[in-house]
XYZ file of C-alpha atoms in Angstrom:
294
model
C -105.451 -79.102 92.415
C -107.468 -80.774 94.644
C -111.287 -81.402 95.122
C -111.709 -80.539 98.736
C -114.735 -81.043 101.019
C -114.647 -78.417 103.800
C -117.030 -78.837 106.758
C -117.103 -76.218 109.233
C -117.491 -72.667 108.251
C -117.344 -70.728 111.288
C -115.117 -67.819 112.318
C -111.841 -69.842 111.762
C -113.364 -72.015 108.638
C -114.666 -69.358 106.382
C -111.110 -67.261 106.013
C -109.406 -70.968 105.900
C -111.513 -72.343 102.916
C -111.085 -68.892 101.188
C -107.302 -69.236 101.307
C -107.796 -72.921 99.636
C -110.074 -71.234 96.822
C -107.460 -68.663 96.287
C -104.789 -71.380 95.829
C -107.176 -72.795 93.150
C -108.418 -75.672 94.813
C -112.303 -76.730 93.974
C -114.490 -76.835 97.373
C -117.472 -78.614 98.136
C -119.596 -77.996 101.301
C -122.765 -78.969 103.363
C -125.450 -76.777 102.728
C -126.275 -74.932 106.484
C -128.328 -71.797 105.618
C -126.875 -69.069 103.324
C -123.524 -69.348 101.948
C -120.875 -66.841 102.757
C -120.854 -64.527 99.389
C -117.168 -64.087 99.061
C -116.673 -68.188 99.354
C -119.885 -68.518 96.725
C -118.526 -66.080 94.453
C -115.024 -67.902 94.806
C -116.969 -71.275 93.491
C -117.614 -73.040 96.561
C -120.567 -75.500 95.739
C -123.106 -76.919 98.529
C -124.348 -80.417 98.614
C -126.843 -81.905 100.763
C -124.975 -84.151 103.043
C -121.202 -84.942 104.301
C -121.832 -88.363 102.796
C -122.338 -86.502 99.437
C -119.413 -84.332 99.687
C -117.166 -87.459 100.287
C -118.476 -89.222 97.318
C -117.058 -86.299 95.186
C -114.023 -85.200 97.151
C -110.589 -86.641 97.172
C -109.789 -84.485 100.460
C -112.137 -83.815 103.394
C -111.555 -80.954 106.104
C -113.496 -80.672 108.881
C -112.963 -77.566 111.562
C -116.277 -77.888 113.973
C -116.565 -77.513 117.407
C -116.599 -80.234 119.422
C -115.807 -83.982 119.693
C -119.104 -85.172 118.996
C -119.683 -82.898 116.178
C -116.791 -84.653 114.527
C -118.383 -87.824 114.973
C -121.343 -87.040 113.688
C -119.953 -85.419 110.628
C -117.784 -88.516 109.772
C -119.861 -91.273 111.152
C -123.335 -90.232 111.857
C -126.460 -90.800 109.557
C -125.486 -89.343 105.918
C -121.948 -88.869 107.092
C -118.539 -88.764 105.527
C -117.983 -92.250 106.209
C -120.871 -93.379 103.806
C -119.410 -91.921 100.557
C -115.744 -92.284 101.415
C -113.507 -93.350 98.671
C -110.502 -95.717 98.895
C -107.577 -93.522 99.513
C -109.339 -90.096 100.698
C -107.400 -88.174 102.898
C -109.749 -86.828 106.077
C -108.018 -83.771 107.996
C -109.730 -82.986 110.674
C -108.737 -79.216 112.036
C -111.289 -79.103 115.265
C -109.925 -79.345 118.811
C -111.338 -82.665 120.121
C -110.354 -85.295 122.595
C -107.027 -87.491 121.666
C -108.531 -90.631 122.670
C -111.806 -90.334 120.367
C -109.427 -89.282 117.771
C -107.354 -92.327 117.562
C -110.667 -94.121 117.391
C -111.578 -91.734 114.497
C -108.350 -92.553 112.733
C -108.757 -95.988 113.013
C -112.717 -96.116 111.663
C -111.459 -93.955 108.594
C -108.442 -96.395 108.516
C -110.590 -99.529 108.449
C -112.685 -97.782 105.794
C -109.754 -97.281 103.280
C -108.994 -93.870 103.954
C -105.865 -91.751 105.300
C -106.676 -89.820 108.665
C -104.741 -86.543 109.971
C -105.779 -84.809 113.262
C -104.478 -81.098 112.573
C -105.948 -78.995 115.140
C -104.928 -75.011 114.594
C -103.990 -71.951 117.241
C -103.767 -68.385 116.210
C -107.385 -67.575 116.261
C -109.346 -65.499 113.755
C -106.382 -63.287 112.958
C -104.345 -66.365 112.304
C -106.887 -67.728 110.106
C -107.507 -64.736 108.162
C -103.624 -64.055 107.932
C -103.087 -67.762 106.752
C -100.637 -67.689 109.519
C -101.743 -70.566 111.774
C -99.813 -72.959 113.897
C -100.982 -76.665 113.016
C -99.736 -79.337 115.373
C -100.368 -82.382 113.232
C -101.099 -86.351 114.337
C -100.419 -88.612 111.306
C -98.324 -91.313 109.887
C -95.259 -90.052 107.540
C -97.500 -90.750 104.422
C -100.491 -88.922 105.988
C -98.599 -85.648 106.848
C -96.751 -85.589 103.728
C -100.059 -85.880 101.527
C -101.852 -83.075 104.205
C -98.730 -80.952 104.376
C -98.998 -78.729 100.935
C -102.759 -77.830 101.731
C -101.998 -76.936 105.316
C -99.140 -74.824 104.165
C -101.731 -72.963 102.411
C -103.642 -71.885 105.636
C -100.794 -71.849 108.275
C -97.271 -70.963 108.735
C -95.905 -73.068 111.961
C -96.642 -76.807 110.744
C -95.395 -79.385 113.188
C -95.767 -83.026 113.025
C -96.027 -84.084 116.405
C -96.578 -87.732 116.155
C -98.995 -90.317 115.362
C -102.748 -90.077 115.478
C -103.994 -88.306 118.564
C -100.475 -86.362 119.098
C -101.803 -82.998 117.452
C -104.740 -83.058 119.736
C -102.571 -83.445 122.944
C -100.411 -80.894 121.662
C -103.476 -78.488 121.165
C -104.731 -79.090 124.920
C -101.428 -78.412 125.967
C -101.622 -74.923 124.104
C -104.887 -74.088 125.424
C -103.668 -74.895 129.015
C -100.776 -72.262 128.143
C -103.091 -70.024 126.398
C -105.712 -69.801 129.407
C -103.157 -69.216 132.064
C -101.638 -66.575 130.359
C -105.069 -64.665 129.620
C -105.732 -65.295 133.500
C -102.109 -63.913 134.168
C -102.377 -60.743 131.708
C -105.787 -60.169 133.417
C -104.613 -60.159 136.914
C -101.795 -58.126 136.075
C -103.524 -55.283 134.182
C -106.516 -55.339 136.960
C -103.864 -55.013 140.000
C -102.401 -52.470 137.973
C -105.243 -50.601 137.423
C -106.747 -51.044 141.120
C -103.342 -49.364 142.071
C -104.187 -46.353 140.133
C -101.526 -46.978 137.361
C -102.276 -46.552 133.444
C -103.055 -49.630 132.470
C -101.986 -48.477 128.783
C -98.592 -47.713 129.651
C -98.186 -50.702 131.961
C -98.970 -52.825 129.286
C -96.495 -50.948 126.835
C -93.667 -51.223 129.428
C -94.460 -55.155 130.232
C -94.207 -55.601 126.333
C -90.726 -55.019 126.482
C -89.732 -57.556 129.245
C -89.651 -60.793 130.203
C -93.629 -60.833 130.495
C -93.904 -59.755 126.811
C -95.963 -62.336 124.893
C -98.479 -62.315 122.008
C -101.374 -62.783 124.488
C -100.174 -59.597 126.420
C -99.923 -57.776 123.068
C -103.463 -58.946 121.751
C -105.603 -59.901 124.581
C -104.291 -57.323 126.851
C -105.278 -54.817 124.034
C -108.476 -56.338 123.975
C -108.773 -55.696 127.959
C -108.152 -52.395 128.001
C -110.075 -51.043 124.783
C -112.717 -53.637 126.614
C -113.496 -55.514 122.895
C -114.691 -58.763 123.831
C -116.090 -59.979 120.953
C -114.815 -63.067 119.862
C -111.904 -63.923 118.622
C -112.212 -67.297 120.260
C -115.434 -67.863 122.449
C -115.396 -68.641 126.111
C -117.424 -71.922 125.382
C -114.981 -73.287 123.140
C -111.941 -72.536 125.703
C -114.215 -74.082 128.362
C -114.296 -77.468 126.049
C -110.598 -77.366 125.747
C -110.072 -76.904 129.404
C -112.244 -79.752 129.996
C -110.635 -81.795 127.776
C -107.455 -81.409 129.669
C -108.803 -81.954 133.102
C -110.477 -85.100 131.792
C -107.231 -85.932 130.322
C -105.399 -85.270 133.509
C -107.886 -87.305 135.691
C -106.959 -90.360 133.335
C -103.329 -89.718 133.796
C -103.548 -88.981 137.645
C -101.974 -85.636 137.255
C -102.863 -82.473 138.928
C -103.373 -79.491 136.794
C -104.616 -76.566 139.858
C -103.868 -73.576 137.440
C -106.199 -74.961 134.689
C -108.913 -75.894 136.795
C -108.736 -72.143 138.368
C -109.263 -71.010 134.650
C -112.180 -73.101 133.962
C -113.767 -71.815 137.042
C -113.433 -68.239 135.831
C -114.716 -69.234 132.446
C -117.689 -70.756 134.119
C -118.348 -67.411 136.078
C -118.189 -65.508 132.571
C -120.664 -68.277 131.499
C -122.689 -67.508 134.591
C -123.013 -63.525 133.547
C -123.978 -64.500 130.124
C -120.499 -64.341 128.673
C -120.266 -67.710 126.663
C -119.695 -65.956 123.584
C -117.410 -63.513 124.774
C -113.988 -63.494 123.690
C -111.743 -65.878 125.952
C -110.142 -62.468 126.961
C -113.360 -62.068 128.885
C -111.984 -63.525 131.740
C -110.808 -60.333 132.887
C -114.552 -59.612 133.719
C -114.856 -62.337 135.931
C -111.688 -61.254 137.895
C -113.513 -57.625 138.061
C -116.343 -58.896 139.690
C -114.487 -60.610 142.205
C -112.498 -57.226 142.791
C -115.430 -54.743 142.342
C -113.188 -52.772 140.036
C -113.148 -52.512 136.268
C -109.540 -52.127 134.358
C -109.263 -48.195 133.384
C -111.933 -47.171 135.520
């Protein structure tokens, strides 16, 4: 069993940390307000800084919102790097910029640690059910060391390539997810405006070529109008920013991604930055002056 520093107890991180505790690992975290009661009951301990966590831990796992957040946790004042011991395994499960990830990996390696980027897909449900898809960028040795811990939290775990490759895969994932959510929203909006029963339309589509997990999960969210996250619009916006910035550097056109980003921006303009990303439907409803199911 490992002594793990787990930093980032949000919607995804809380259940992921719970699975590691249930598996018998000892977990430390950084004090940020009241610790979730279920994690405290399982023995999770709080320390004042990431450096203090790193000084005790054999493994550091981070899952925080954005690239600057990871940089602050790892390299800011009181950061992990200040307490890092030789041989410590650092696993970043956030969704951040691939190029920055390569720089972070080098800095951790130069300090004597082993770095793994392991962003996840599957949303809150995947985290709760330990069924996440995990996309890994690491050396062969780093992947081998991280795999037993990743298997506690995820179901489909793929070593994509070297440092940054996991983050590149996650950006691709977020492009596909955004465009599929938009497609589902447009299809249901069309059916509703035409007067069809959208619940029956969704049921029928789930039996044909259009079937997908997003049509299943987010299509139901759209019909029931349950837009509590889930995965927040502002976080998907951040991921599409990574995609579009990367595309510019590659001289690559991603018109569908740009369009989806504009619809997310419309959600934010209507106060929807904390909506579930299925809330992209609301931006389309504004354009159509029609609400699905009405």
